[in-house]
Protein backbone atom coordinates (compact mmCIF):
# COMPACT_ATOMS: atom_id res chain seq x y z
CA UNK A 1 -195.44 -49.46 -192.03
CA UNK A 2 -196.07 -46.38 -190.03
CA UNK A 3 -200.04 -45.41 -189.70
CA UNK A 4 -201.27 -42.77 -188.93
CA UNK A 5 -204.23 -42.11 -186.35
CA UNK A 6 -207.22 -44.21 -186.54
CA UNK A 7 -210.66 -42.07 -187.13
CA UNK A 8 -213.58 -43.68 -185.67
CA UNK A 9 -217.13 -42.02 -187.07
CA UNK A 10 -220.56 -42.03 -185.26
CA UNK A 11 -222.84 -40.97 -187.87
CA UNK A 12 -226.33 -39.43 -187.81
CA UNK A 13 -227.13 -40.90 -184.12
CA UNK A 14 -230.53 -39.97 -184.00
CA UNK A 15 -232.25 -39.18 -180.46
CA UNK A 16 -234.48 -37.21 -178.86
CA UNK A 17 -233.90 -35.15 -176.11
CA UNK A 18 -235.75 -32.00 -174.24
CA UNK A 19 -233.55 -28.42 -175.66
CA UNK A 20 -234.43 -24.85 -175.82
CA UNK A 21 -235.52 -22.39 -174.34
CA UNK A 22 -238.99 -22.08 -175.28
CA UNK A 23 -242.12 -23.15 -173.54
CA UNK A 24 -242.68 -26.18 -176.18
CA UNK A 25 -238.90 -26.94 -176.71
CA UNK A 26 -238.68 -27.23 -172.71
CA UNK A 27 -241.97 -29.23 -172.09
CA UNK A 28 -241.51 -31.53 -175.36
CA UNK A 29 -238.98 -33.48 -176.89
CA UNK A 30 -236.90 -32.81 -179.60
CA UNK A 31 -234.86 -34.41 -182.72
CA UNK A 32 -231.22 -34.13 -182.30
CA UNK A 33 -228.71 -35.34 -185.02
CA UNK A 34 -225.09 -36.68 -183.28
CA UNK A 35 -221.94 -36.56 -185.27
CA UNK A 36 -218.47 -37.82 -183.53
CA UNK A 37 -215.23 -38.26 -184.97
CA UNK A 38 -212.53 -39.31 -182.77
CA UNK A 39 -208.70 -39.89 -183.94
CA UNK A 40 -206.67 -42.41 -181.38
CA UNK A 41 -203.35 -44.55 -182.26
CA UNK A 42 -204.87 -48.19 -182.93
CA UNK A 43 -201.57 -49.74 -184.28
CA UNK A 44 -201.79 -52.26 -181.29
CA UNK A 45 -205.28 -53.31 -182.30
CA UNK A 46 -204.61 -53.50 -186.04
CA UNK A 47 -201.55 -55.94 -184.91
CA UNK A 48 -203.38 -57.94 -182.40
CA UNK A 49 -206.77 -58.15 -183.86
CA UNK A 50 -207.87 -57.52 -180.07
CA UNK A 51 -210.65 -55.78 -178.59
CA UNK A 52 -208.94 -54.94 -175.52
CA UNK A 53 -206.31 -53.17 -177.62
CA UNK A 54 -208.99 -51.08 -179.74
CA UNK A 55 -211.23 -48.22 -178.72
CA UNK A 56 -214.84 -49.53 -178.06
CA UNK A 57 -216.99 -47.29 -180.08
CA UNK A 58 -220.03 -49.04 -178.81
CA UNK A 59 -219.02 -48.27 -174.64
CA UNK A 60 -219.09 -44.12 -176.49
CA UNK A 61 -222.35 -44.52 -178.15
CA UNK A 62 -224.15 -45.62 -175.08
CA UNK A 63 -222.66 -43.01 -172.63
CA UNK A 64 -223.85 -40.26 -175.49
CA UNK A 65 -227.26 -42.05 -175.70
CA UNK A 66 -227.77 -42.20 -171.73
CA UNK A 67 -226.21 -38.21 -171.70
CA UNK A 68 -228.64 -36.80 -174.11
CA UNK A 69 -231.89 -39.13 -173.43
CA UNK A 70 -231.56 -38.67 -169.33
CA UNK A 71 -231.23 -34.76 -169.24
CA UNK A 72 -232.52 -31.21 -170.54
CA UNK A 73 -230.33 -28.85 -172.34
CA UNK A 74 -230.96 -25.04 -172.93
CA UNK A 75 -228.17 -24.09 -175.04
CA UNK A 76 -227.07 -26.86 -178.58
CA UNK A 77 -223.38 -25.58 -176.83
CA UNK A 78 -223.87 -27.35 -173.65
CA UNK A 79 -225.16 -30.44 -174.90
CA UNK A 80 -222.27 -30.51 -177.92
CA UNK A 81 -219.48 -29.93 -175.11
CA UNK A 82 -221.17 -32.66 -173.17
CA UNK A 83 -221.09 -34.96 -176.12
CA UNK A 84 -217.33 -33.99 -177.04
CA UNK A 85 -216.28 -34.59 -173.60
CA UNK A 86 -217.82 -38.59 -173.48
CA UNK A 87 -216.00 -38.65 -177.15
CA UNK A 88 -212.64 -37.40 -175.63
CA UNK A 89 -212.69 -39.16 -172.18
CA UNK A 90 -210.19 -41.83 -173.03
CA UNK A 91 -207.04 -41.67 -172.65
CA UNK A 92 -206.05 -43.28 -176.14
CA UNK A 93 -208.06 -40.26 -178.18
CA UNK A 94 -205.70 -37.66 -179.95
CA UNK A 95 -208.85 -35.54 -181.30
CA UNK A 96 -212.48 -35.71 -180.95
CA UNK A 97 -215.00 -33.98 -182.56
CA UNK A 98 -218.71 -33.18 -182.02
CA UNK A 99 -221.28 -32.20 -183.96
CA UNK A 100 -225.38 -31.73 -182.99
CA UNK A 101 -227.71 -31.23 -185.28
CA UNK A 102 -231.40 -29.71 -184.15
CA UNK A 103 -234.13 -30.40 -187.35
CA UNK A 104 -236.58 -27.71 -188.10
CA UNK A 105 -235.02 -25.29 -185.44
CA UNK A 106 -235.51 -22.03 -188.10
CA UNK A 107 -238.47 -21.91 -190.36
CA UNK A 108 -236.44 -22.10 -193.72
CA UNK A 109 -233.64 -24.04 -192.78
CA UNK A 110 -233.23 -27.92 -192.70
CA UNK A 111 -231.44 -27.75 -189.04
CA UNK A 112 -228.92 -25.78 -187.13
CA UNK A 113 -225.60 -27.43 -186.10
CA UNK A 114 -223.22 -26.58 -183.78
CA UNK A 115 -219.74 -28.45 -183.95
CA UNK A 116 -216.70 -28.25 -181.03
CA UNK A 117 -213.61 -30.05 -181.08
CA UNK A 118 -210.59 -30.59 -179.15
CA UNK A 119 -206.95 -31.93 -179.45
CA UNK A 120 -205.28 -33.73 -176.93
CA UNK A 121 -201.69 -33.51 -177.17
């Protein structure tokens, strides 16, 4: 049996961060909703049963955490690209995928995403 790309899914990663451009947005901290999908080959590790041989979704989630709790964004774009890039570092991913959510950033609307993805190949 032949399969196909693995997806790994970090879902709803909620942390707070300092983004914006306003005077409260730059002095305060903010919600921020993290969505990552990565695709990578993980035949080896579905044969071995080896963490050596998978991709360590944990290692990603605590580079994004350290990224978006250690520094201050102006633009959801720069902090999404920052996030894809930590998602797409290894050499193993295929496609990665990030998406950053910012609650109660318009009046009438739940949040505002912004999503960026790249392949690899």
């Amino acid at each position: 049996m032949t399969l196909n790309p693995a997806t790994i899914r970090i879902k709803n990663l909620r942390l707070r961060t300092y983004i914006g451009i306003n005077d409260d947005e730059i002095a305060n901290r903010q919600d921020v909703v993290i969505n990552v999908k990565i695709h990578y080959q993980a035949e080896k590790a579905t044969d071995t049963d080896n963490m050596d041989d998978a991709l360590n979704y944990k290692t990603i989630t605590k580079k994004i955490i350290k990224l978006v709790e250690d520094n201050r964004f102006f633009l959801l774009e720069k902090l999404t690209a920052d996030v894809l890039a930590i998602a797409a570092e290894h050499d193993w991913v295929d496609y990665a995928e990030a998406e950053v959510d910012k609650p109660h950033a318009l009046r009438f609307a739940d949040s505002v995403s912004l999503c960026l993805s790249c392949n690899k190949n």
